[in-house]
Coordinates of C-alpha atoms in Angstrom, one line a residue:
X34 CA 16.2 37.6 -90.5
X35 CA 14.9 36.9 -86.8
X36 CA 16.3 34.5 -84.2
X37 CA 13.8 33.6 -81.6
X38 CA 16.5 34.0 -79.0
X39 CA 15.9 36.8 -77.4
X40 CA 15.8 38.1 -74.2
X41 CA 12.8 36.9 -71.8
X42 CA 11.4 39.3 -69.7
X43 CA 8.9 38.1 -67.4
X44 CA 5.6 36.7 -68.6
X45 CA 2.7 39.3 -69.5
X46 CA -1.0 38.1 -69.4
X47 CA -3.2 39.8 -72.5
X48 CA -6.7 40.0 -73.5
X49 CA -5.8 40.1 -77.0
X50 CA -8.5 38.4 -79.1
X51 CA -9.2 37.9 -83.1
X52 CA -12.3 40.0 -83.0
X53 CA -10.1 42.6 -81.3
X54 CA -11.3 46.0 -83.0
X55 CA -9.2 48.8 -81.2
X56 CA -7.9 51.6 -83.2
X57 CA -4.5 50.3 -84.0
X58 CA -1.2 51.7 -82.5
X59 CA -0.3 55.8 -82.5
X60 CA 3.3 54.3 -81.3
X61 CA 6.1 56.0 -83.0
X62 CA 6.7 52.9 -85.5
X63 CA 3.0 51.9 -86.4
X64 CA 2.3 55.9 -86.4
X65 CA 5.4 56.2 -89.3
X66 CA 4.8 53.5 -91.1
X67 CA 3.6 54.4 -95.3
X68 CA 0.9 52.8 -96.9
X69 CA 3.0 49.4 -98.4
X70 CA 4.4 49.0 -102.3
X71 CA 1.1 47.8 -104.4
X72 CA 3.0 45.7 -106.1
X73 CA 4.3 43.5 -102.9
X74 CA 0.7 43.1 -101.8
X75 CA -0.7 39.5 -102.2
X76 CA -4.4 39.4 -103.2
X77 CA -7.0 37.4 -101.9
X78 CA -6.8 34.9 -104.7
X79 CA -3.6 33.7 -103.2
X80 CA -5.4 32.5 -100.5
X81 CA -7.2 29.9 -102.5
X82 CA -3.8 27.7 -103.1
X83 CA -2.0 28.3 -100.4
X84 CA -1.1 26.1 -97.5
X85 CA -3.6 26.3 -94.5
X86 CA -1.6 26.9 -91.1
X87 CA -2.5 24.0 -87.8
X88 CA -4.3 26.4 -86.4
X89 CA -4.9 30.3 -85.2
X90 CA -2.9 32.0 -82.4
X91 CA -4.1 34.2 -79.9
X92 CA -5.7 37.2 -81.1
X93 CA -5.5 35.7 -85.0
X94 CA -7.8 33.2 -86.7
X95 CA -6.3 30.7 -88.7
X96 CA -7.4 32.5 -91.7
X97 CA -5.3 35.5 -90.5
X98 CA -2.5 33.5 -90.0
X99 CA -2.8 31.8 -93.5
X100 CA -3.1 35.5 -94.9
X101 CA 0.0 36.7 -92.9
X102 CA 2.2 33.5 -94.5
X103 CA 1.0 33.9 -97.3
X104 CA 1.7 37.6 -97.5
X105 CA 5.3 37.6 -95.8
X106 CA 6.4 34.3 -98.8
X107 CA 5.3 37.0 -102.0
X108 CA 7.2 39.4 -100.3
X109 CA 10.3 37.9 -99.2
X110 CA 10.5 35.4 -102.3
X111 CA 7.9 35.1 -104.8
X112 CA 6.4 32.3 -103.4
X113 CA 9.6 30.1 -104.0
X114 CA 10.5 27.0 -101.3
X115 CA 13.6 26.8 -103.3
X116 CA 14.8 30.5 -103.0
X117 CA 18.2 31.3 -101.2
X118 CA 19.4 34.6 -100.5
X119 CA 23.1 36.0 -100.8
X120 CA 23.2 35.9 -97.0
X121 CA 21.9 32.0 -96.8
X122 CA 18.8 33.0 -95.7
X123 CA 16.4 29.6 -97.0
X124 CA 13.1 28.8 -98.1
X125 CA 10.0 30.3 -99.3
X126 CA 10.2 32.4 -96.0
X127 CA 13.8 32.7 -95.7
X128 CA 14.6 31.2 -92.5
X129 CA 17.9 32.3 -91.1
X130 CA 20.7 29.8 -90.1
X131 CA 19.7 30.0 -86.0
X132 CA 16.5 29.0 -86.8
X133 CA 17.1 26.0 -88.3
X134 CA 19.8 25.2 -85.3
X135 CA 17.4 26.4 -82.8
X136 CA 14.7 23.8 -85.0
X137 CA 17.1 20.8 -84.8
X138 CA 18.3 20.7 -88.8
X139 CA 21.8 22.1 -88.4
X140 CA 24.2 21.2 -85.5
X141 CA 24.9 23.8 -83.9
X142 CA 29.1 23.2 -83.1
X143 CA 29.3 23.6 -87.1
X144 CA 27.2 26.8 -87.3
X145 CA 29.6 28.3 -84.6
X146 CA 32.3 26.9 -86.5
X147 CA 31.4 28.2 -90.3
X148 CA 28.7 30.5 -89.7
X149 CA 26.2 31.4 -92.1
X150 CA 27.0 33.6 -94.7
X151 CA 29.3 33.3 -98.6
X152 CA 29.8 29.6 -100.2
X153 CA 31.3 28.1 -97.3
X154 CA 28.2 28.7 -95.0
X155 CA 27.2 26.0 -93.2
X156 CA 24.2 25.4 -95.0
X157 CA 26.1 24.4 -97.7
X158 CA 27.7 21.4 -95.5
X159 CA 26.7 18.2 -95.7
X160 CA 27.7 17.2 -92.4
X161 CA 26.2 20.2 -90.7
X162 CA 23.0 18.8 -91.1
X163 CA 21.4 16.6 -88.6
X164 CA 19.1 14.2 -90.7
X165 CA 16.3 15.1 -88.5
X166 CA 12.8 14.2 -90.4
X167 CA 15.3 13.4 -93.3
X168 CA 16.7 16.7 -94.2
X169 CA 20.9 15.6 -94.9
X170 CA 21.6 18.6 -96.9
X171 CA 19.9 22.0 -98.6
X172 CA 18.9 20.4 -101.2
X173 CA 16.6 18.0 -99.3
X174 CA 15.5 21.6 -97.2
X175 CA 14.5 23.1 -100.4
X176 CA 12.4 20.4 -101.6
X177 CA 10.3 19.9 -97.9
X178 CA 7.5 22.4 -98.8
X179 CA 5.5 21.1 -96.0
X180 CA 8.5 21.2 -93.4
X181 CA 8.7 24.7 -94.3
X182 CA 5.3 25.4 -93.5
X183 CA 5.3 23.6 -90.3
X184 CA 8.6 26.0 -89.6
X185 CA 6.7 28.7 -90.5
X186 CA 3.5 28.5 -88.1
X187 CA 6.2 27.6 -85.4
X188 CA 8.0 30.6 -86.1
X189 CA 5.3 33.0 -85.7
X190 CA 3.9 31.7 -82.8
X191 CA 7.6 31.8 -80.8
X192 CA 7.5 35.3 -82.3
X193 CA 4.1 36.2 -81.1
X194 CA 5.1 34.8 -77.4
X195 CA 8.3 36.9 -77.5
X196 CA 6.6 40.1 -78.3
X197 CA 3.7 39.3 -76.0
X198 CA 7.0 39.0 -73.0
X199 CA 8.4 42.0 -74.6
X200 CA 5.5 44.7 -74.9
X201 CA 6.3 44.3 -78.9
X202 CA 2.4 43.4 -78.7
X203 CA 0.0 44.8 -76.5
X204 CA -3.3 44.0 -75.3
X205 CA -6.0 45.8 -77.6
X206 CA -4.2 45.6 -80.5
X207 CA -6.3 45.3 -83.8
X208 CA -5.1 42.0 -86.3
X209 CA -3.7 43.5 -88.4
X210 CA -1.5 45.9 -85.8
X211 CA -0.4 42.2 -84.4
X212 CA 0.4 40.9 -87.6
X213 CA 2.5 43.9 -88.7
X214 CA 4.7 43.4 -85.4
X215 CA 5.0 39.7 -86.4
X216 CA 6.3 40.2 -90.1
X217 CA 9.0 43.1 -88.6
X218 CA 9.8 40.1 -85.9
X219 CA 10.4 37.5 -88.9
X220 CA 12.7 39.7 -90.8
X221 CA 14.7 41.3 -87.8
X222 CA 13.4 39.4 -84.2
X223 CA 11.3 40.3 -81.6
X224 CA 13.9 42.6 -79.2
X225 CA 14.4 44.7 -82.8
X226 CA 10.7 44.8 -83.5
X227 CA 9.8 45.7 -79.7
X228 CA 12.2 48.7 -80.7
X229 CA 11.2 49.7 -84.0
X230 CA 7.8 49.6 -82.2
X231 CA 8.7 52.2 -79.4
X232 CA 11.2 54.8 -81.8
X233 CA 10.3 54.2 -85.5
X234 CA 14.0 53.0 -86.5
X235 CA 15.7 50.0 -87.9
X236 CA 15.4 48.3 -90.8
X237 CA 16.3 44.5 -91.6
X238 CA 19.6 42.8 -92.8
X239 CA 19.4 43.9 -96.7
X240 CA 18.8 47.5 -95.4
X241 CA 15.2 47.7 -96.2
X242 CA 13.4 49.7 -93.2
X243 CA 11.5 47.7 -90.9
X244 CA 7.8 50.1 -91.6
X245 CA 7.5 48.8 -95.0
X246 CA 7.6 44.9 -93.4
X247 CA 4.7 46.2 -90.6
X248 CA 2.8 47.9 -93.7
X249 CA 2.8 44.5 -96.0
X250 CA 1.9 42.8 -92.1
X251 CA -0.8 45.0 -91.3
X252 CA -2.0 44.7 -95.1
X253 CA -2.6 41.5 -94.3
X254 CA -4.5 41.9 -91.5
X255 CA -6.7 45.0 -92.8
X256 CA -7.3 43.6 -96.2
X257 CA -6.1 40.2 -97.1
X258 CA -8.3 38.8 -94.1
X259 CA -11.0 40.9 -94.5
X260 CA -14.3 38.6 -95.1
X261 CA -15.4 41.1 -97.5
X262 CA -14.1 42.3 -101.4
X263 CA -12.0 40.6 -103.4
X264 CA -8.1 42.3 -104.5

């Protein structure tokens, strides 16, 4: 799971747009990745009931980035706000312990203190958690479907700046080539995705390889968002 700590190299400019229609990325990692599992794709019908994001970012409409949440939550957990991982990641997008320090929920002297993985992780504290817009434990986490979402869409766009800084996204890049890099930046951060970008190689926490999160991504992008056919 990403932390949106990482290194900042200096600031880029793009041109990147959502009506961008280059030929996607012949980089090592885009070049590798497989067509992604079938049965892990959402389908345009998800789209009907699912949360709409604040807005776009640049390069991605709003309805891109509702397809892109909406893809990366069936993936990672079936849709489930309540879902919790064996490693503590939380949530219907499985939000890693650092991001909910770096977002204010947990204080950050206990995470250092009890860390984030087995029963004892700090999540499962009480006092670790700040109160901040009312979350005092997990439990209250779980139930904030709406926090979540707001989480989410800030997420992606600290991701999307990162890999803008980084190179992880270049200028010309199609939708769905942008919203491949942003899935493989949610599951393993931006610095890992920049990588997996430039060689082809690493793969996320559970030991699932980082193409088949930029596949699902890019499905997203290619097919989810697509204003025509319905899957």
């Amino acid at each position: 799971m990403a932390t949106i700590n990482d290194q900042r190299p200096p600031k880029r400019t793009s041109t990147l747009s959502a009506e961008s229609t280059g030929t996607g990325s012949t980089d090592p990692g885009p070049k590798s990745a497989t067509t992604p599992d079938a049965t892990r794709c959402a389908k345009k019908t998800d789209l009907v009931t699912a949360k709409n994001p604040p807005g776009g970012l640049i390069g991605l409409t709003a309805t891109q980035v509702k397809a892109l949440e909406v893809q990366i939550a069936l993936a990672l957990t079936n849709n489930l706000y309540t879902a919790v991982d064996p490693n503590n990641n939380v949530g219907k997008y499985q939000f890693n312990t650092d991001v909910l320090v770096t977002r204010g929920y947990i204080k950050e002297d206990w995470y250092k203190e009890f860390g984030q993985s087995g029963e004892g992780g700090v999540v499962h504290l009480l006092g670790a958690w700040t109160k901040k817009d009312g979350m005092s434990s997990l439990s209250d986490f779980l139930a904030a479907d709406q926090l979540q979402e707001s989480i989410m869409y800030q997420q992606l766009t600290e991701y999307y700046n990162s890999l803008l800084r980084n190179t992880g996204i270049k200028s010309g890049d199609t939708p769905g080539v942008i919203m491949g890099m942003l899935f493989v930046a949610h599951v393993a951060g931006a610095a890992a995705a920049k990588t997996w970008r430039e060689t082809g190689t690493g793969s996320s926490a559970d030991g699932t390889l980082l193409g088949e999160y930029y596949s699902l991504g890019k499905y997203a992008g290619d097919v989810l968002a697509s204003p025509t056919g319905i899957k």
